[in-house]
Amino acid sequence: MRERAEYRYARERPASRVLYEKACRAMPGGISHNIRHVRPFPFYVQRAEGPYIFDIDGHRYIDFWMGHYTQILGHAFPPVIEAVTKFISQRGYHFGLVHREEVELAQLVIELVPCAESVRFCSSGTEAGMYATRLARAYTGRRKILKVMGGWHGASTDLTFYIHPPFNGMDSLGLPFNEEAPVIPVPFNDMEGTLRAMDRAGDDLAALIMEPMVGAGGFVQPSREYLQGIKEEIERRGALLIFDEVVTGFRLALGGAQEYWGVTPHLATLGKVLGGGFPLGAVVGPRDILALSDGTKGNPPVLIGGGTFSCYPLSMVAGLKVLNYLKENASWLYPLLEERGKRVRAITEHILLAHGINGVVTGTGSLFAVHFPKGEVNVSSPASLAQNEDNEKGHLFRLLLLNAGVFVVHGGGSISLRHDERVLDRYFEALSQAVQGLTR
Ligand SMILES: Cc1ncc(COP(=O)(O)O)c(C=O)c1O
């Protein structure tokens, strides 16, 4: 079946195939972000609008990837296009100097995110994670960082550990560490295991960084007790809790996962939705900790460089448009996304089971992922999920869905405001069609 699905996929995308061959001669693997590869070759995007992407071979897909989950209001959100176009035509696009919109966005983030008293912007979620661990080390005067097995915080040198199963250490060659790597793995949702990891760090424990709901590791939900227990324990040990809210921020609730589960971390990292579809990251937290990066009085103890594109005006303008829209419409928008997410998870699982397929759907709010375990599965952590995941079935599922006009990553993705009932019904139809290929 896989050969048939791949054959059809390839036959219907001749222009993409040609472009991919050129890409392979210009870039390693033909890509610049590993997750963007699709076997046997990726389709090339022409444009995106609302819940859809369109490829250069003339196909339209219902998109659940939504620009790495950035587009909570749908692709090409008209107010963002209007604001960005106006900004460019009237004011230019990059100054490398301070401007009004960065102040307004910082104020809005402080208003919306519970742990945010102060904001330092950078250009990506990866940088934000790197800077947050740096701040935590400087603030505590300690070195060890705890990180969830299967957690993803970007590919910074500080956090490229225990990302992919079997979670046995560094996830890249070229890192400047020996066996004494400064990162210790933590099993998600396992308080005893987490306490053991804290003990291992001893009095050198600077921080635990975690996605409150693990994203790339399989959209695994935490229990509130686990998050609260960690917060109390980490405080008792004089260390910091960092929530990586790059995916969950402004997505699960206006105040992110910390509002959703009612547990406020010491520091948080933000990205994705924050920039309204443009590149942006931020570290947020208490004023006294963030103040370590204040360079106005001389050399700051913590260098948060920000970068050439820090507070990039178009990211600020787009971020302001999206966050203000979310704020003004939060009372109906988040319950609606939550309800759509529940419906998608329930019906997806139902369709899989009705066809006799051992599929498990995870996720929270407007996020969902589909897993194909080889037997029984425990969905409490990325490690337990990864143990017997049938990756080949996942690949076939994705191809079958592509051939039916739906694009997913990790079997699912994110639901935007533009994924209305009609679009979701069309997805369920495509899914029913696709899973028939899985049973053959
Ligand atoms: C939870 C999480 N943290 C950090 C990052 C890195 O963010 P960026 O890709 O903006 O560098 C990602 C990206 O997918 C992410 O999912």
Short mmCIF file of C-alpha atoms and ligand atoms in Angstrom, two decimals:
data_model
loop_
_atom_site.label_atom_id
_atom_site.label_comp_id
_atom_site.label_asym_id
_atom_site.label_seq_id
_atom_site.Cartn_x
_atom_site.Cartn_y
_atom_site.Cartn_z
CA MET A 1 0.00 0.00 0.00
CA ARG A 2 2.87 2.36 0.84
CA GLU A 3 4.33 2.01 -2.66
CA ARG A 4 0.91 2.73 -4.20
CA ALA A 5 0.36 5.79 -2.02
CA GLU A 6 3.87 7.10 -2.72
CA TYR A 7 3.46 6.45 -6.44
CA ARG A 8 0.22 8.43 -6.56
CA TYR A 9 1.66 11.22 -4.43
CA ALA A 10 4.71 11.53 -6.71
CA ARG A 11 2.76 11.21 -9.98
CA GLU A 12 0.42 14.05 -9.00
CA ARG A 13 3.23 16.45 -8.03
CA PRO A 14 5.65 16.68 -10.97
CA ALA A 15 6.56 20.35 -10.42
CA SER A 16 7.40 19.73 -6.77
CA ARG A 17 9.57 16.77 -7.70
CA VAL A 18 11.61 18.88 -10.13
CA LEU A 19 12.04 21.65 -7.58
CA TYR A 20 13.08 19.15 -4.93
CA GLU A 21 15.78 17.73 -7.19
CA LYS A 22 17.17 21.25 -7.58
CA ALA A 23 16.84 21.83 -3.83
CA CYS A 24 18.89 18.70 -3.07
CA ARG A 25 21.74 20.08 -5.13
CA ALA A 26 21.62 23.38 -3.21
CA MET A 27 20.81 22.37 0.37
CA PRO A 28 21.61 19.28 2.48
CA GLY A 29 18.60 16.98 2.12
CA GLY A 30 16.98 19.72 0.05
CA ILE A 31 15.65 21.48 3.14
CA SER A 32 16.58 23.82 5.97
CA HIS A 33 14.33 22.40 8.70
CA ASN A 34 14.21 18.62 9.07
CA ILE A 35 10.55 18.54 10.01
CA ARG A 36 9.60 20.04 6.64
CA HIS A 37 10.66 16.93 4.78
CA VAL A 38 7.89 14.74 3.42
CA ARG A 39 8.72 11.32 2.01
CA PRO A 40 9.37 10.77 -0.90
CA PHE A 41 9.72 14.53 -1.49
CA PRO A 42 7.96 17.58 -0.09
CA PHE A 43 5.25 19.40 -2.01
CA TYR A 44 6.17 23.04 -2.62
CA VAL A 45 3.80 25.68 -1.32
CA GLN A 46 2.43 28.37 -3.58
CA ARG A 47 0.28 30.21 -1.08
CA ALA A 48 -1.81 29.87 2.07
CA GLU A 49 -5.17 31.25 3.09
CA GLY A 50 -7.48 30.57 6.03
CA PRO A 51 -7.31 26.84 6.84
CA TYR A 52 -5.73 25.92 3.49
CA ILE A 53 -2.38 25.68 1.76
CA PHE A 54 -2.02 25.40 -1.99
CA ASP A 55 0.92 23.73 -3.70
CA ILE A 56 2.63 24.52 -7.00
CA ASP A 57 1.06 21.41 -8.57
CA GLY A 58 -2.43 22.78 -8.10
CA HIS A 59 -3.54 20.92 -4.96
CA ARG A 60 -5.36 22.41 -2.03
CA TYR A 61 -4.85 20.94 1.43
CA ILE A 62 -6.64 21.45 4.71
CA ASP A 63 -3.64 22.48 6.76
CA PHE A 64 -3.18 21.43 10.37
CA TRP A 65 0.48 22.41 10.52
CA MET A 66 -0.43 26.10 10.22
CA GLY A 67 3.09 27.45 9.93
CA HIS A 68 4.53 25.45 12.86
CA TYR A 69 1.32 26.24 14.84
CA THR A 70 1.81 30.00 14.53
CA GLN A 71 -1.46 30.77 12.73
CA ILE A 72 -4.14 30.49 15.39
CA LEU A 73 -6.44 32.84 13.44
CA GLY A 74 -5.82 31.14 10.09
CA HIS A 75 -3.34 31.79 7.29
CA ALA A 76 -3.13 35.30 5.84
CA PHE A 77 -5.23 36.88 8.60
CA PRO A 78 -6.54 40.03 6.83
CA PRO A 79 -5.90 42.52 9.70
CA VAL A 80 -2.23 41.38 9.80
CA ILE A 81 -1.84 41.77 6.05
CA GLU A 82 -3.39 45.20 6.18
CA ALA A 83 -1.29 46.39 9.15
CA VAL A 84 1.99 45.02 7.79
CA THR A 85 1.37 46.37 4.29
CA LYS A 86 0.54 49.79 5.70
CA PHE A 87 3.62 49.75 7.92
CA ILE A 88 5.98 48.83 5.09
CA SER A 89 4.57 51.36 2.67
CA GLN A 90 4.54 54.23 5.17
CA ARG A 91 7.45 53.57 7.50
CA GLY A 92 9.85 50.97 6.03
CA TYR A 93 10.54 47.60 7.60
CA HIS A 94 13.68 47.43 9.71
CA PHE A 95 15.37 50.13 11.73
CA GLY A 96 17.53 48.27 14.23
CA LEU A 97 16.38 50.92 16.69
CA VAL A 98 13.64 51.17 19.27
CA HIS A 99 10.09 51.94 18.14
CA ARG A 100 6.61 52.38 19.62
CA GLU A 101 5.25 48.95 18.72
CA GLU A 102 7.83 47.02 20.77
CA VAL A 103 6.75 48.89 23.90
CA GLU A 104 3.09 48.21 23.17
CA LEU A 105 3.70 44.50 22.60
CA ALA A 106 5.78 44.17 25.78
CA GLN A 107 2.98 45.86 27.75
CA LEU A 108 0.40 43.55 26.23
CA VAL A 109 2.44 40.43 27.03
CA ILE A 110 2.77 41.60 30.65
CA GLU A 111 -0.99 42.14 30.79
CA LEU A 112 -1.78 38.68 29.41
CA VAL A 113 0.85 36.24 30.73
CA PRO A 114 0.66 35.56 34.49
CA CYS A 115 4.41 35.19 35.17
CA ALA A 116 5.41 38.15 32.99
CA GLU A 117 6.46 41.30 34.84
CA SER A 118 9.17 42.05 32.35
CA VAL A 119 9.91 40.98 28.76
CA ARG A 120 13.08 40.55 26.74
CA PHE A 121 12.44 39.95 23.05
CA CYS A 122 14.61 37.92 20.71
CA SER A 123 13.93 36.41 17.31
CA SER A 124 12.93 32.78 17.94
CA GLY A 125 11.76 30.27 20.50
CA THR A 126 15.16 28.59 20.33
CA GLU A 127 16.94 31.75 21.40
CA ALA A 128 14.37 32.33 24.13
CA GLY A 129 15.08 28.86 25.60
CA MET A 130 18.81 29.43 25.44
CA TYR A 131 18.52 32.80 27.17
CA ALA A 132 16.11 31.53 29.80
CA THR A 133 18.54 28.81 30.92
CA ARG A 134 21.34 31.37 30.92
CA LEU A 135 19.28 33.69 33.13
CA ALA A 136 18.45 30.82 35.48
CA ARG A 137 22.10 29.82 35.84
CA ALA A 138 23.16 33.39 36.50
CA TYR A 139 20.34 34.07 38.96
CA THR A 140 20.90 30.92 41.01
CA GLY A 141 24.67 30.74 40.61
CA ARG A 142 24.24 27.04 39.71
CA ARG A 143 24.85 25.02 36.56
CA LYS A 144 22.54 22.02 36.11
CA ILE A 145 19.43 22.25 33.97
CA LEU A 146 16.74 19.58 34.07
CA LYS A 147 14.88 18.88 30.87
CA VAL A 148 12.01 16.54 29.97
CA MET A 149 12.86 13.44 27.93
CA GLY A 150 11.25 14.06 24.55
CA GLY A 151 10.90 17.81 25.16
CA TRP A 152 11.81 20.16 22.33
CA HIS A 153 13.10 23.68 22.97
CA GLY A 154 14.82 24.28 19.64
CA ALA A 155 18.30 23.18 18.65
CA SER A 156 20.43 25.47 20.82
CA THR A 157 23.69 24.03 22.10
CA ASP A 158 22.31 24.29 25.65
CA LEU A 159 19.23 22.16 25.13
CA THR A 160 20.01 19.65 22.35
CA PHE A 161 19.69 16.75 24.77
CA TYR A 162 17.25 13.87 25.26
CA ILE A 163 15.00 15.00 22.41
CA HIS A 164 14.59 11.82 20.40
CA PRO A 165 14.05 8.31 21.66
CA PRO A 166 15.81 6.33 23.03
CA PHE A 167 16.81 9.50 24.89
CA ASN A 168 20.37 8.52 25.54
CA GLY A 169 22.02 11.89 25.67
CA MET A 170 23.15 14.50 23.20
CA ASP A 171 21.08 14.78 20.05
CA SER A 172 23.76 16.20 17.82
CA LEU A 173 27.39 15.80 17.03
CA GLY A 174 29.48 18.90 17.44
CA LEU A 175 28.34 19.86 20.95
CA PRO A 176 31.14 21.07 23.22
CA PHE A 177 30.35 18.70 26.10
CA ASN A 178 31.76 15.46 27.43
CA GLU A 179 29.82 12.97 29.58
CA GLU A 180 29.50 15.73 32.18
CA ALA A 181 26.79 17.38 30.08
CA PRO A 182 25.01 20.07 32.10
CA VAL A 183 21.53 18.76 31.30
CA ILE A 184 19.78 16.01 33.25
CA PRO A 185 16.74 14.18 31.81
CA VAL A 186 13.37 14.11 33.56
CA PRO A 187 10.56 11.63 32.88
CA PHE A 188 7.38 13.62 32.13
CA ASN A 189 4.39 13.21 34.45
CA ASP A 190 6.45 11.06 36.81
CA MET A 191 6.94 12.87 40.10
CA GLU A 192 9.19 10.22 41.63
CA GLY A 193 11.44 10.13 38.59
CA THR A 194 11.53 13.93 38.52
CA LEU A 195 12.54 14.05 42.17
CA ARG A 196 15.33 11.55 41.48
CA ALA A 197 16.59 13.81 38.67
CA MET A 198 16.50 16.79 41.03
CA ASP A 199 18.49 14.78 43.57
CA ARG A 200 21.06 13.99 40.88
CA ALA A 201 21.55 17.71 40.29
CA GLY A 202 21.87 18.26 44.05
CA ASP A 203 22.76 21.77 45.09
CA ASP A 204 23.89 22.56 41.56
CA LEU A 205 20.26 22.58 40.31
CA ALA A 206 19.61 25.85 38.50
CA ALA A 207 16.30 25.17 36.73
CA LEU A 208 13.89 22.73 35.24
CA ILE A 209 12.73 23.70 31.76
CA MET A 210 9.64 22.01 30.40
CA GLU A 211 6.81 22.41 27.97
CA PRO A 212 3.85 22.24 30.36
CA MET A 213 2.17 20.17 27.65
CA VAL A 214 4.80 18.35 25.62
CA GLY A 215 4.47 19.38 21.96
CA ALA A 216 6.76 17.70 19.44
CA GLY A 217 7.08 14.79 21.89
CA GLY A 218 3.44 13.88 21.19
CA PHE A 219 1.09 16.50 22.67
CA VAL A 220 1.16 14.82 26.05
CA GLN A 221 -0.92 16.49 28.75
CA PRO A 222 0.42 16.99 32.22
CA SER A 223 -1.59 16.45 35.34
CA ARG A 224 -2.10 19.70 37.22
CA GLU A 225 -0.80 17.99 40.36
CA TYR A 226 2.44 17.16 38.55
CA LEU A 227 2.99 20.77 37.50
CA GLN A 228 2.10 22.09 40.94
CA GLY A 229 4.27 19.45 42.66
CA ILE A 230 7.25 20.39 40.50
CA LYS A 231 6.80 24.07 41.21
CA GLU A 232 6.75 23.50 44.99
CA GLU A 233 9.70 21.14 44.94
CA ILE A 234 11.82 23.31 42.69
CA GLU A 235 11.17 26.34 44.91
CA ARG A 236 12.08 24.34 48.00
CA ARG A 237 15.42 23.61 46.36
CA GLY A 238 16.08 27.27 45.49
CA ALA A 239 15.93 26.67 41.73
CA LEU A 240 13.67 28.04 38.98
CA LEU A 241 10.84 26.52 36.98
CA ILE A 242 10.85 27.57 33.32
CA PHE A 243 7.79 26.86 31.20
CA ASP A 244 8.50 26.71 27.49
CA GLU A 245 5.26 28.21 26.22
CA VAL A 246 6.42 28.62 22.64
CA VAL A 247 3.56 26.34 21.51
CA THR A 248 1.09 26.72 24.38
CA GLY A 249 1.40 30.50 24.87
CA PHE A 250 -1.74 32.38 23.73
CA ARG A 251 -2.91 29.03 22.35
CA LEU A 252 -4.41 27.02 25.23
CA ALA A 253 -5.64 30.23 26.85
CA LEU A 254 -4.84 33.90 26.55
CA GLY A 255 -2.35 33.45 29.39
CA GLY A 256 -1.08 30.15 27.97
CA ALA A 257 -0.67 26.85 29.80
CA GLN A 258 0.13 28.63 33.05
CA GLU A 259 -3.37 30.08 33.00
CA TYR A 260 -4.92 26.87 31.63
CA TRP A 261 -3.50 24.68 34.42
CA GLY A 262 -3.25 27.40 37.04
CA VAL A 263 0.45 26.94 37.79
CA THR A 264 2.68 29.99 37.39
CA PRO A 265 6.34 29.30 36.59
CA HIS A 266 9.23 31.61 37.45
CA LEU A 267 10.25 32.19 33.84
CA ALA A 268 8.56 31.44 30.54
CA THR A 269 9.63 31.43 26.93
CA LEU A 270 7.28 32.55 24.18
CA GLY A 271 7.27 32.44 20.38
CA LYS A 272 5.02 31.26 17.52
CA VAL A 273 1.58 32.93 18.08
CA LEU A 274 3.38 35.84 19.81
CA GLY A 275 4.74 37.07 16.47
CA GLY A 276 1.44 36.75 14.62
CA GLY A 277 3.14 34.61 11.94
CA PHE A 278 6.39 36.59 11.86
CA PRO A 279 9.65 35.61 13.58
CA LEU A 280 9.71 36.42 17.28
CA GLY A 281 10.67 34.99 20.64
CA ALA A 282 10.66 36.30 24.21
CA VAL A 283 11.80 35.46 27.71
CA VAL A 284 9.42 36.70 30.39
CA GLY A 285 9.45 36.62 34.16
CA PRO A 286 9.93 38.61 37.34
CA ARG A 287 11.56 42.02 37.09
CA ASP A 288 14.50 41.14 39.34
CA ILE A 289 15.49 38.11 37.25
CA LEU A 290 15.03 39.80 33.87
CA ALA A 291 16.97 42.80 35.20
CA LEU A 292 20.12 40.66 35.01
CA SER A 293 20.04 41.32 31.28
CA ASP A 294 19.81 45.10 31.69
CA GLY A 295 22.87 46.47 29.91
CA THR A 296 22.05 50.17 30.31
CA LYS A 297 24.17 50.56 33.44
CA GLY A 298 27.29 48.90 32.13
CA ASN A 299 28.07 45.30 31.30
CA PRO A 300 24.99 43.19 32.04
CA PRO A 301 25.64 40.02 34.06
CA VAL A 302 23.59 38.08 31.48
CA LEU A 303 24.04 38.83 27.84
CA ILE A 304 20.78 38.52 25.96
CA GLY A 305 21.94 39.76 22.64
CA GLY A 306 18.58 39.86 20.99
CA GLY A 307 20.13 40.06 17.58
CA THR A 308 19.92 42.10 14.41
CA PHE A 309 16.25 41.30 14.02
CA SER A 310 15.24 41.61 17.66
CA CYS A 311 11.92 43.48 17.92
CA TYR A 312 11.64 43.31 14.15
CA PRO A 313 8.93 45.89 13.42
CA LEU A 314 6.79 43.63 11.25
CA SER A 315 6.77 40.94 13.97
CA MET A 316 5.68 43.54 16.49
CA VAL A 317 2.92 44.86 14.24
CA ALA A 318 1.63 41.37 13.44
CA GLY A 319 1.95 40.23 17.05
CA LEU A 320 -0.02 43.23 18.26
CA LYS A 321 -2.81 42.59 15.74
CA VAL A 322 -3.13 38.92 16.67
CA LEU A 323 -2.78 39.26 20.45
CA ASN A 324 -5.22 42.16 20.55
CA TYR A 325 -7.71 40.14 18.51
CA LEU A 326 -7.28 37.19 20.87
CA LYS A 327 -7.73 39.45 23.88
CA GLU A 328 -10.86 41.14 22.54
CA ASN A 329 -12.47 37.85 21.55
CA ALA A 330 -11.12 35.52 24.24
CA SER A 331 -14.48 34.90 25.90
CA TRP A 332 -15.87 32.99 22.91
CA LEU A 333 -12.73 32.17 20.91
CA TYR A 334 -10.91 29.90 23.37
CA PRO A 335 -14.03 27.87 24.31
CA LEU A 336 -14.75 27.49 20.57
CA LEU A 337 -11.21 26.26 19.80
CA GLU A 338 -11.38 23.94 22.80
CA GLU A 339 -14.68 22.48 21.62
CA ARG A 340 -13.39 22.00 18.07
CA GLY A 341 -10.27 20.33 19.43
CA LYS A 342 -12.35 17.93 21.54
CA ARG A 343 -14.52 17.10 18.55
CA VAL A 344 -11.54 16.50 16.27
CA ARG A 345 -9.81 14.27 18.82
CA ALA A 346 -12.96 12.26 19.54
CA ILE A 347 -14.07 11.79 15.91
CA THR A 348 -10.54 11.06 14.66
CA GLU A 349 -10.14 8.33 17.26
CA HIS A 350 -13.62 7.01 16.52
CA ILE A 351 -12.94 6.76 12.76
CA LEU A 352 -9.66 4.94 13.37
CA LEU A 353 -11.22 2.48 15.81
CA ALA A 354 -14.25 1.93 13.55
CA HIS A 355 -11.83 0.71 10.89
CA GLY A 356 -10.11 -1.58 13.36
CA ILE A 357 -6.96 0.55 13.51
CA ASN A 358 -5.04 0.82 16.72
CA GLY A 359 -4.78 4.63 16.74
CA VAL A 360 -4.53 6.90 19.74
CA VAL A 361 -5.21 10.61 19.66
CA THR A 362 -3.55 12.94 22.15
CA GLY A 363 -3.72 16.69 22.70
CA THR A 364 -5.36 19.53 24.55
CA GLY A 365 -7.32 22.59 23.47
CA SER A 366 -6.87 23.15 19.74
CA LEU A 367 -3.90 20.74 19.43
CA PHE A 368 -3.99 17.07 18.48
CA ALA A 369 -1.63 14.28 17.41
CA VAL A 370 -2.33 10.76 16.15
CA HIS A 371 -0.18 7.81 17.21
CA PHE A 372 -0.07 4.26 15.95
CA PRO A 373 1.23 2.07 18.75
CA LYS A 374 2.29 -1.48 17.97
CA GLY A 375 0.38 -2.75 21.00
CA GLU A 376 -0.85 -1.30 24.25
CA VAL A 377 0.23 2.27 24.86
CA ASN A 378 0.64 4.53 27.82
CA VAL A 379 0.10 8.15 26.79
CA SER A 380 1.51 9.76 29.91
CA SER A 381 4.91 10.74 28.51
CA PRO A 382 6.86 11.13 25.26
CA ALA A 383 9.06 8.25 26.40
CA SER A 384 6.14 5.86 26.91
CA LEU A 385 4.55 6.94 23.61
CA ALA A 386 7.77 6.48 21.67
CA GLN A 387 8.39 3.00 23.03
CA ASN A 388 6.28 1.16 20.50
CA GLU A 389 5.20 3.77 17.97
CA ASP A 390 4.72 2.35 14.47
CA ASN A 391 6.48 5.08 12.49
CA GLU A 392 5.92 3.37 9.14
CA LYS A 393 2.18 3.35 9.71
CA GLY A 394 2.40 7.02 10.66
CA HIS A 395 4.18 7.74 7.39
CA LEU A 396 1.58 5.86 5.34
CA PHE A 397 -1.25 7.63 7.20
CA ARG A 398 0.29 10.98 6.34
CA LEU A 399 0.66 10.09 2.65
CA LEU A 400 -2.90 8.80 2.44
CA LEU A 401 -4.15 12.01 4.03
CA LEU A 402 -2.06 14.10 1.64
CA ASN A 403 -3.57 12.24 -1.29
CA ALA A 404 -6.99 13.02 0.21
CA GLY A 405 -6.18 16.74 0.59
CA VAL A 406 -5.10 17.09 4.23
CA PHE A 407 -1.68 18.02 5.59
CA VAL A 408 -0.65 16.84 9.05
CA VAL A 409 2.54 16.64 11.05
CA HIS A 410 2.67 14.02 13.82
CA GLY A 411 -0.68 12.79 12.49
CA GLY A 412 -2.44 16.00 13.48
CA GLY A 413 -1.56 19.56 14.36
CA SER A 414 -3.38 22.69 15.36
CA ILE A 415 -6.87 23.96 14.70
CA SER A 416 -7.29 27.61 13.84
CA LEU A 417 -10.31 29.84 14.03
CA ARG A 418 -10.75 29.29 10.28
CA HIS A 419 -11.14 25.50 10.69
CA ASP A 420 -14.90 25.83 10.90
CA GLU A 421 -17.51 23.05 10.93
CA ARG A 422 -17.49 22.75 7.15
CA VAL A 423 -13.72 22.41 6.97
CA LEU A 424 -13.67 19.89 9.81
CA ASP A 425 -16.44 17.83 8.20
CA ARG A 426 -14.37 17.75 5.03
CA TYR A 427 -11.37 16.59 7.11
CA PHE A 428 -13.45 13.77 8.63
CA GLU A 429 -14.47 12.67 5.12
CA ALA A 430 -10.85 12.71 3.95
CA LEU A 431 -9.82 10.82 7.06
CA SER A 432 -12.44 8.10 6.48
CA GLN A 433 -11.18 7.76 2.93
CA ALA A 434 -7.52 7.69 4.00
CA VAL A 435 -7.85 5.10 6.77
CA GLN A 436 -9.30 2.61 4.32
CA GLY A 437 -5.81 2.53 2.80
CA LEU A 438 -4.37 1.71 6.20
CA THR A 439 -6.51 -1.39 6.54
CA ARG A 440 -5.59 -2.85 3.16
C1 LIG B 1 8.04 23.99 22.56
C2 LIG B 1 8.99 24.65 21.62
N1 LIG B 1 9.99 25.38 22.12
C3 LIG B 1 10.87 26.01 21.32
C4 LIG B 1 10.78 25.90 19.95
C5 LIG B 1 11.77 26.59 19.08
O1 LIG B 1 11.19 27.72 18.56
P1 LIG B 1 11.72 28.33 17.15
O2 LIG B 1 11.45 27.29 16.13
O3 LIG B 1 10.94 29.59 17.00
O4 LIG B 1 13.17 28.58 17.33
C6 LIG B 1 9.75 25.16 19.40
C7 LIG B 1 9.61 25.05 17.93
O5 LIG B 1 8.93 24.24 17.40
C8 LIG B 1 8.84 24.50 20.24
O6 LIG B 1 7.85 23.73 19.74
#
